[in-house]
mmCIF file of C-alpha atoms in Angstrom:
data_model
loop_
_atom_site.group_PDB
_atom_site.id
_atom_site.type_symbol
_atom_site.label_atom_id
_atom_site.label_comp_id
_atom_site.label_asym_id
_atom_site.label_seq_id
_atom_site.Cartn_x
_atom_site.Cartn_y
_atom_site.Cartn_z
ATOM 1 C CA MET K 1 29.554 -21.943 4.854
ATOM 2 C CA PRO K 2 25.830 -23.628 4.164
ATOM 3 C CA LEU K 3 23.088 -21.729 4.972
ATOM 4 C CA GLU K 4 21.508 -22.826 8.284
ATOM 5 C CA PHE K 5 17.759 -22.969 8.948
ATOM 6 C CA ASP K 6 15.339 -24.544 11.144
ATOM 7 C CA PRO K 7 13.572 -26.963 8.627
ATOM 8 C CA ALA K 8 10.439 -26.761 10.994
ATOM 9 C CA ILE K 9 9.656 -23.645 8.861
ATOM 10 C CA LEU K 10 9.309 -25.681 5.820
ATOM 11 C CA GLY K 11 5.540 -26.404 4.915
ATOM 12 C CA LYS K 12 3.898 -24.410 7.514
ATOM 13 C CA GLU K 13 1.298 -21.773 6.018
ATOM 14 C CA PHE K 14 2.546 -18.245 6.871
ATOM 15 C CA ASP K 15 -0.118 -16.538 4.811
ATOM 16 C CA ARG K 16 -3.902 -16.865 3.607
ATOM 17 C CA ALA K 17 -5.273 -14.401 1.652
ATOM 18 C CA LYS K 18 -8.925 -14.583 0.484
ATOM 19 C CA HIS K 19 -9.451 -12.291 -3.363
ATOM 20 C CA ASP K 20 -12.729 -10.757 -4.766
ATOM 21 C CA PRO K 21 -14.617 -12.723 -7.162
ATOM 22 C CA VAL K 22 -12.939 -13.238 -10.864
ATOM 23 C CA THR K 23 -14.868 -11.098 -13.327
ATOM 24 C CA ALA K 24 -15.328 -12.191 -17.040
ATOM 25 C CA GLU K 25 -13.476 -8.916 -17.588
ATOM 26 C CA GLU K 26 -10.434 -9.853 -16.118
ATOM 27 C CA LEU K 27 -10.174 -13.188 -17.861
ATOM 28 C CA ILE K 28 -10.759 -11.828 -21.091
ATOM 29 C CA ALA K 29 -8.182 -8.837 -20.752
ATOM 30 C CA PHE K 30 -5.766 -11.357 -19.302
ATOM 31 C CA SER K 31 -5.965 -14.106 -22.568
ATOM 32 C CA ARG K 32 -5.962 -11.429 -24.961
ATOM 33 C CA ALA K 33 -2.878 -9.645 -23.299
ATOM 34 C CA LEU K 34 -1.342 -13.238 -23.991
ATOM 35 C CA GLY K 35 -2.643 -13.354 -27.925
ATOM 36 C CA ALA K 36 -4.871 -16.125 -26.925
ATOM 37 C CA THR K 37 -7.405 -16.894 -29.443
ATOM 38 C CA SER K 38 -9.618 -19.855 -28.232
ATOM 39 C CA PRO K 39 -13.318 -18.792 -27.842
ATOM 40 C CA CYS K 40 -13.215 -20.095 -24.485
ATOM 41 C CA TYR K 41 -10.746 -17.596 -22.920
ATOM 42 C CA ILE K 42 -11.867 -14.526 -25.028
ATOM 43 C CA GLU K 43 -15.631 -14.947 -25.322
ATOM 44 C CA PRO K 44 -17.907 -14.111 -22.603
ATOM 45 C CA GLY K 45 -20.493 -16.635 -21.928
ATOM 46 C CA PRO K 46 -21.070 -19.874 -19.842
ATOM 47 C CA ASP K 47 -18.154 -21.552 -21.264
ATOM 48 C CA LEU K 48 -15.571 -18.746 -20.650
ATOM 49 C CA ILE K 49 -12.649 -19.908 -18.336
ATOM 50 C CA GLY K 50 -9.154 -18.536 -17.610
ATOM 51 C CA HIS K 51 -5.913 -18.736 -19.532
ATOM 52 C CA PRO K 52 -3.807 -21.268 -17.850
ATOM 53 C CA THR K 53 -1.231 -19.037 -16.775
ATOM 54 C CA HIS K 54 -4.132 -16.587 -15.020
ATOM 55 C CA CYS K 55 -3.320 -17.939 -11.733
ATOM 56 C CA VAL K 56 -0.378 -16.313 -11.345
ATOM 57 C CA ARG K 57 -1.987 -12.963 -10.782
ATOM 58 C CA PHE K 58 -3.327 -14.432 -7.395
ATOM 59 C CA ARG K 59 -0.765 -13.805 -4.528
ATOM 60 C CA GLY K 60 -0.938 -13.516 -1.018
ATOM 61 C CA GLN K 61 -0.633 -10.435 1.388
ATOM 62 C CA LYS K 62 2.954 -11.058 2.058
ATOM 63 C CA PHE K 63 5.499 -13.093 -0.087
ATOM 64 C CA PHE K 64 7.868 -14.343 2.583
ATOM 65 C CA PRO K 65 7.433 -15.707 5.934
ATOM 66 C CA ASP K 66 8.490 -14.011 8.971
ATOM 67 C CA ASP K 67 11.069 -16.593 10.069
ATOM 68 C CA LEU K 68 12.760 -16.832 6.550
ATOM 69 C CA PRO K 69 16.381 -17.477 7.785
ATOM 70 C CA ALA K 70 18.250 -13.991 8.685
ATOM 71 C CA GLY K 71 20.895 -14.439 6.123
ATOM 72 C CA LEU K 72 18.100 -14.090 3.475
ATOM 73 C CA ARG K 73 15.953 -11.533 4.790
ATOM 74 C CA ILE K 74 18.582 -8.560 3.927
ATOM 75 C CA ARG K 75 19.415 -9.462 0.492
ATOM 76 C CA MET K 76 18.027 -8.978 -2.863
ATOM 77 C CA SER K 77 16.161 -12.173 -4.450
ATOM 78 C CA PHE K 78 15.703 -12.411 -8.271
ATOM 79 C CA ASP K 79 12.524 -14.446 -9.959
ATOM 80 C CA ALA K 80 14.474 -17.486 -11.243
ATOM 81 C CA GLY K 81 11.047 -19.227 -12.337
ATOM 82 C CA LYS K 82 7.986 -20.803 -11.899
ATOM 83 C CA ASP K 83 6.369 -24.073 -11.847
ATOM 84 C CA ILE K 84 2.721 -24.560 -11.965
ATOM 85 C CA GLU K 85 0.354 -27.539 -11.801
ATOM 86 C CA LEU K 86 -2.998 -27.163 -13.058
ATOM 87 C CA GLY K 87 -6.468 -28.501 -11.299
ATOM 88 C CA VAL K 88 -9.838 -27.130 -12.234
ATOM 89 C CA PRO K 89 -10.356 -24.085 -14.478
ATOM 90 C CA LEU K 90 -10.963 -20.742 -13.272
ATOM 91 C CA ARG K 91 -14.346 -19.432 -13.850
ATOM 92 C CA PRO K 92 -16.090 -16.039 -13.628
ATOM 93 C CA GLY K 93 -17.527 -15.575 -9.903
ATOM 94 C CA ASP K 94 -14.674 -17.611 -8.494
ATOM 95 C CA ARG K 95 -13.226 -16.541 -5.233
ATOM 96 C CA ILE K 96 -9.937 -17.866 -4.863
ATOM 97 C CA THR K 97 -7.903 -18.381 -1.602
ATOM 98 C CA VAL K 98 -4.054 -18.225 -1.573
ATOM 99 C CA SER K 99 -2.382 -20.216 0.913
ATOM 100 C CA SER K 100 1.226 -19.642 1.177
ATOM 101 C CA THR K 101 3.842 -21.947 2.532
ATOM 102 C CA LEU K 102 7.921 -22.060 2.764
ATOM 103 C CA HIS K 103 8.237 -25.072 0.368
ATOM 104 C CA GLN K 104 12.021 -25.304 0.050
ATOM 105 C CA ILE K 105 15.442 -23.984 0.312
ATOM 106 C CA TYR K 106 18.705 -25.288 -1.342
ATOM 107 C CA GLU K 107 21.909 -24.220 -2.424
ATOM 108 C CA LYS K 108 23.628 -24.456 -5.738
ATOM 109 C CA THR K 109 27.134 -23.589 -7.258
ATOM 110 C CA GLY K 110 27.235 -22.462 -10.519
ATOM 111 C CA ARG K 111 29.662 -20.730 -12.995
ATOM 112 C CA SER K 112 28.654 -17.291 -11.067
ATOM 113 C CA GLY K 113 29.239 -18.657 -7.783
ATOM 114 C CA SER K 114 27.101 -19.879 -4.763
ATOM 115 C CA MET K 115 23.281 -19.474 -5.136
ATOM 116 C CA VAL K 116 20.294 -19.976 -2.661
ATOM 117 C CA PHE K 117 16.867 -21.080 -3.849
ATOM 118 C CA VAL K 118 13.875 -20.186 -1.858
ATOM 119 C CA VAL K 119 10.722 -21.718 -3.227
ATOM 120 C CA ILE K 120 7.269 -20.449 -1.975
ATOM 121 C CA ARG K 121 4.268 -22.303 -2.798
ATOM 122 C CA PHE K 122 1.036 -20.705 -3.275
ATOM 123 C CA THR K 123 -2.056 -23.299 -3.380
ATOM 124 C CA LEU K 124 -5.003 -21.683 -5.108
ATOM 125 C CA THR K 125 -8.530 -23.023 -4.071
ATOM 126 C CA ASN K 126 -12.090 -21.973 -5.129
ATOM 127 C CA GLU K 127 -14.697 -21.328 -2.823
ATOM 128 C CA ARG K 128 -15.943 -24.933 -3.387
ATOM 129 C CA GLY K 129 -12.397 -26.075 -1.995
ATOM 130 C CA GLU K 130 -11.779 -27.383 -5.560
ATOM 131 C CA MET K 131 -7.674 -26.990 -6.317
ATOM 132 C CA VAL K 132 -7.199 -24.210 -9.058
ATOM 133 C CA ALA K 133 -3.258 -24.623 -9.010
ATOM 134 C CA THR K 134 -0.274 -25.189 -7.315
ATOM 135 C CA ILE K 135 2.491 -22.683 -8.120
ATOM 136 C CA ASP K 136 5.913 -22.861 -6.787
ATOM 137 C CA ASN K 137 7.829 -19.488 -7.297
ATOM 138 C CA ARG K 138 11.677 -20.101 -7.247
ATOM 139 C CA MET K 139 13.387 -16.907 -5.887
ATOM 140 C CA MET K 140 17.404 -16.828 -6.344
ATOM 141 C CA TYR K 141 19.572 -15.299 -3.930
ATOM 142 C CA ARG K 142 23.233 -14.701 -5.194
ATOM 143 C CA GLY K 143 26.380 -14.172 -2.814
ATOM 144 C CA GLU K 144 27.579 -15.250 0.551
ATOM 145 C CA ASN K 145 25.335 -16.406 3.220
ATOM 146 C CA MET P 1 -12.136 -27.536 -24.355
ATOM 147 C CA ALA P 2 -11.907 -30.761 -26.433
ATOM 148 C CA SER P 3 -8.217 -30.961 -27.483
ATOM 149 C CA ILE P 4 -7.707 -30.398 -31.053
ATOM 150 C CA ARG P 5 -4.266 -32.728 -31.218
ATOM 151 C CA ARG P 6 -5.138 -36.373 -31.162
ATOM 152 C CA TRP P 7 -2.689 -38.934 -29.319
ATOM 153 C CA ASP P 8 -2.059 -40.815 -32.153
ATOM 154 C CA GLU P 9 -1.064 -38.079 -34.479
ATOM 155 C CA VAL P 10 1.919 -37.126 -32.149
ATOM 156 C CA SER P 11 5.558 -38.676 -31.911
ATOM 157 C CA GLU P 12 8.429 -38.355 -29.540
ATOM 158 C CA GLY P 13 10.432 -35.320 -31.342
ATOM 159 C CA ASP P 14 7.913 -33.447 -33.031
ATOM 160 C CA GLU P 15 8.556 -29.593 -33.377
ATOM 161 C CA ILE P 16 6.094 -27.464 -31.887
ATOM 162 C CA GLY P 17 6.144 -23.971 -33.489
ATOM 163 C CA PRO P 18 8.266 -21.874 -33.730
ATOM 164 C CA ILE P 19 5.909 -18.809 -33.403
ATOM 165 C CA THR P 20 7.802 -15.622 -34.497
ATOM 166 C CA ARG P 21 6.956 -12.239 -33.048
ATOM 167 C CA LEU P 22 7.799 -8.746 -32.309
ATOM 168 C CA LEU P 23 6.748 -8.273 -28.668
ATOM 169 C CA SER P 24 6.031 -4.728 -28.282
ATOM 170 C CA LYS P 25 6.299 -2.205 -25.521
ATOM 171 C CA ASP P 26 2.394 -1.808 -25.870
ATOM 172 C CA GLU P 27 1.609 -5.447 -25.506
ATOM 173 C CA VAL P 28 4.144 -5.678 -22.235
ATOM 174 C CA ARG P 29 2.224 -2.835 -20.760
ATOM 175 C CA ALA P 30 -1.318 -4.504 -21.597
ATOM 176 C CA TYR P 31 -0.071 -7.593 -19.844
ATOM 177 C CA ALA P 32 1.457 -5.731 -16.640
ATOM 178 C CA ARG P 33 -2.008 -4.021 -16.510
ATOM 179 C CA ALA P 34 -4.124 -6.944 -16.692
ATOM 180 C CA CYS P 35 -1.701 -9.108 -14.390
ATOM 181 C CA GLY P 36 -1.943 -6.228 -11.688
ATOM 182 C CA VAL P 37 1.927 -5.704 -12.193
ATOM 183 C CA TYR P 38 1.916 -2.266 -13.547
ATOM 184 C CA PHE P 39 5.390 -1.432 -12.083
ATOM 185 C CA PRO P 40 7.949 0.794 -13.940
ATOM 186 C CA ARG P 41 10.293 -1.853 -14.827
ATOM 187 C CA PHE P 42 7.584 -3.373 -16.802
ATOM 188 C CA THR P 43 6.182 -0.199 -18.209
ATOM 189 C CA ASP P 44 8.578 2.564 -18.714
ATOM 190 C CA ASP P 45 11.986 2.799 -19.965
ATOM 191 C CA GLU P 46 13.345 5.575 -17.679
ATOM 192 C CA GLY P 47 11.727 4.006 -14.339
ATOM 193 C CA ALA P 48 13.187 0.534 -15.336
ATOM 194 C CA ARG P 49 16.761 2.215 -15.614
ATOM 195 C CA GLN P 50 16.520 3.851 -12.227
ATOM 196 C CA GLU P 51 15.987 0.014 -10.934
ATOM 197 C CA GLY P 52 19.587 -0.794 -12.591
ATOM 198 C CA LEU P 53 17.717 -2.290 -15.648
ATOM 199 C CA PRO P 54 18.761 -1.627 -19.179
ATOM 200 C CA GLY P 55 15.116 -0.676 -20.028
ATOM 201 C CA MET P 56 11.716 -1.820 -19.417
ATOM 202 C CA ILE P 57 11.543 -5.560 -19.345
ATOM 203 C CA THR P 58 8.920 -8.333 -20.177
ATOM 204 C CA PRO P 59 7.380 -9.577 -16.775
ATOM 205 C CA GLY P 60 8.656 -13.458 -16.291
ATOM 206 C CA ASN P 61 5.084 -14.650 -15.963
ATOM 207 C CA MET P 62 4.187 -13.197 -19.390
ATOM 208 C CA SER P 63 7.041 -15.239 -20.996
ATOM 209 C CA MET P 64 5.466 -18.221 -19.188
ATOM 210 C CA GLY P 65 1.910 -17.417 -20.479
ATOM 211 C CA LEU P 66 3.310 -16.811 -24.173
ATOM 212 C CA LEU P 67 4.631 -20.378 -23.920
ATOM 213 C CA ALA P 68 1.378 -21.890 -22.403
ATOM 214 C CA THR P 69 -0.255 -20.012 -25.348
ATOM 215 C CA LEU P 70 2.204 -21.757 -27.801
ATOM 216 C CA ILE P 71 1.581 -25.006 -26.090
ATOM 217 C CA GLU P 72 -2.451 -24.495 -26.384
ATOM 218 C CA SER P 73 -2.243 -23.687 -30.025
ATOM 219 C CA TRP P 74 -0.639 -26.654 -30.930
ATOM 220 C CA ALA P 75 -2.390 -29.143 -28.066
ATOM 221 C CA GLY P 76 -5.802 -27.345 -27.627
ATOM 222 C CA ALA P 77 -7.265 -25.435 -24.795
ATOM 223 C CA GLY P 78 -7.510 -26.984 -21.700
ATOM 224 C CA ALA P 79 -4.688 -29.593 -22.862
ATOM 225 C CA LEU P 80 -1.929 -28.308 -20.509
ATOM 226 C CA THR P 81 -1.841 -29.757 -16.972
ATOM 227 C CA ARG P 82 1.704 -28.597 -15.863
ATOM 228 C CA LEU P 83 3.905 -26.107 -16.826
ATOM 229 C CA GLY P 84 7.719 -25.257 -15.298
ATOM 230 C CA THR P 85 9.859 -22.414 -16.366
ATOM 231 C CA THR P 86 13.225 -21.068 -15.726
ATOM 232 C CA PHE P 87 13.956 -17.545 -16.232
ATOM 233 C CA ARG P 88 17.612 -17.328 -17.786
ATOM 234 C CA GLY P 89 18.018 -13.798 -19.303
ATOM 235 C CA LEU P 90 16.272 -10.415 -19.579
ATOM 236 C CA VAL P 91 13.360 -10.447 -22.429
ATOM 237 C CA LEU P 92 13.444 -7.108 -23.568
ATOM 238 C CA PRO P 93 10.399 -5.595 -25.485
ATOM 239 C CA ASP P 94 10.329 -4.142 -28.870
ATOM 240 C CA ARG P 95 12.695 -7.002 -30.625
ATOM 241 C CA THR P 96 11.944 -10.296 -32.078
ATOM 242 C CA ILE P 97 11.522 -13.392 -29.984
ATOM 243 C CA ARG P 98 10.784 -17.169 -31.175
ATOM 244 C CA LEU P 99 8.434 -19.528 -28.942
ATOM 245 C CA CYS P 100 9.342 -22.930 -29.518
ATOM 246 C CA GLY P 101 8.923 -26.459 -28.443
ATOM 247 C CA ALA P 102 9.124 -30.278 -28.870
ATOM 248 C CA VAL P 103 7.819 -33.665 -27.809
ATOM 249 C CA THR P 104 10.190 -35.493 -25.425
ATOM 250 C CA GLN P 105 7.937 -38.283 -24.514
ATOM 251 C CA LYS P 106 4.993 -39.790 -24.566
ATOM 252 C CA ASP P 107 3.226 -41.892 -21.689
ATOM 253 C CA ASP P 108 0.824 -44.757 -23.435
ATOM 254 C CA ASP P 109 -1.399 -45.383 -20.228
ATOM 255 C CA ALA P 110 -1.952 -41.889 -19.099
ATOM 256 C CA ARG P 111 -2.118 -40.546 -22.549
ATOM 257 C CA THR P 112 0.190 -37.608 -21.696
ATOM 258 C CA VAL P 113 2.858 -36.150 -23.693
ATOM 259 C CA GLU P 114 5.969 -34.197 -22.094
ATOM 260 C CA LEU P 115 7.147 -31.467 -23.923
ATOM 261 C CA ASP P 116 10.311 -28.967 -23.932
ATOM 262 C CA VAL P 117 9.699 -25.403 -24.652
ATOM 263 C CA TRP P 118 11.504 -22.418 -24.740
ATOM 264 C CA LEU P 119 11.657 -18.686 -25.645
ATOM 265 C CA GLU P 120 14.640 -17.436 -27.197
ATOM 266 C CA SER P 121 15.996 -14.386 -29.036
ATOM 267 C CA ASP P 122 16.311 -13.373 -32.764
ATOM 268 C CA GLU P 123 19.959 -14.617 -32.075
ATOM 269 C CA GLY P 124 18.800 -17.787 -30.839
ATOM 270 C CA GLU P 125 19.501 -17.519 -27.196
ATOM 271 C CA ARG P 126 17.229 -19.362 -24.879
ATOM 272 C CA LEU P 127 16.089 -16.624 -22.612
ATOM 273 C CA VAL P 128 13.270 -18.889 -20.891
ATOM 274 C CA ILE P 129 13.366 -22.576 -20.738
ATOM 275 C CA GLY P 130 11.002 -25.177 -19.328
ATOM 276 C CA THR P 131 8.954 -28.034 -19.402
ATOM 277 C CA ALA P 132 5.221 -29.021 -19.997
ATOM 278 C CA SER P 133 2.479 -31.798 -19.621
ATOM 279 C CA VAL P 134 -0.392 -32.134 -21.561
ATOM 280 C CA LYS P 135 -3.183 -34.483 -21.759
ATOM 281 C CA LEU P 136 -4.607 -35.490 -25.242
ATOM 282 C CA ALA P 137 -7.740 -37.263 -26.165
#
């Protein structure tokens, strides 16, 4: 039976979180943990920027909206993947705001049965209003609705 | 942030990597700490088993980050504009992994290149797959 939900919940911001300023130490530790060697990622100074995937470190205060369909709220989800669009680089001192929206809900049938995918979109902006990244977090739910 | 790979050096079908490496548990813990996800599933075998996992696992975001690092080691820092990944299987630490990629398309007008990228086990199983876009000079 197809999952039923009110399409009005799509695209509506359900969380907005403001983070403390990013430090150079955080940027460097993250890049080093991934084996990045470019000076712009690991050397302190005016040219230091964040690794392109540093943006995944920023999250909202809650991951799912309160009006997520009831059939999904009680089921365990798995991280199925992410899509990142990059904007301006992250720099030390940036204060990042994360706006969270329920972007998409869709169903698929695979070899292991039916699956529902919920895509939560994080839009990251800095204090100048510039887009740092858009991250689509794809969560997968297995089994019956 | 200037790209190190020139547009006219790239052809569809070019391979990126592979980079072969042993991902240690300490490296995974260091990432978990740096990413703010220092949870038992990423840091401790016993804690992970209590969650029904075979032992500690590599965060999906770390696999994605390793693929981004692969791409930029080829294209140059700052060249990556988009990365999409699908997590298909558990990436277990203390095992050999390979980071691989290939050029699938060139856009002459935008001077962008589309890539397929993947992380595979030593047995050749693709545990993480993805696509990416890079902009070259």
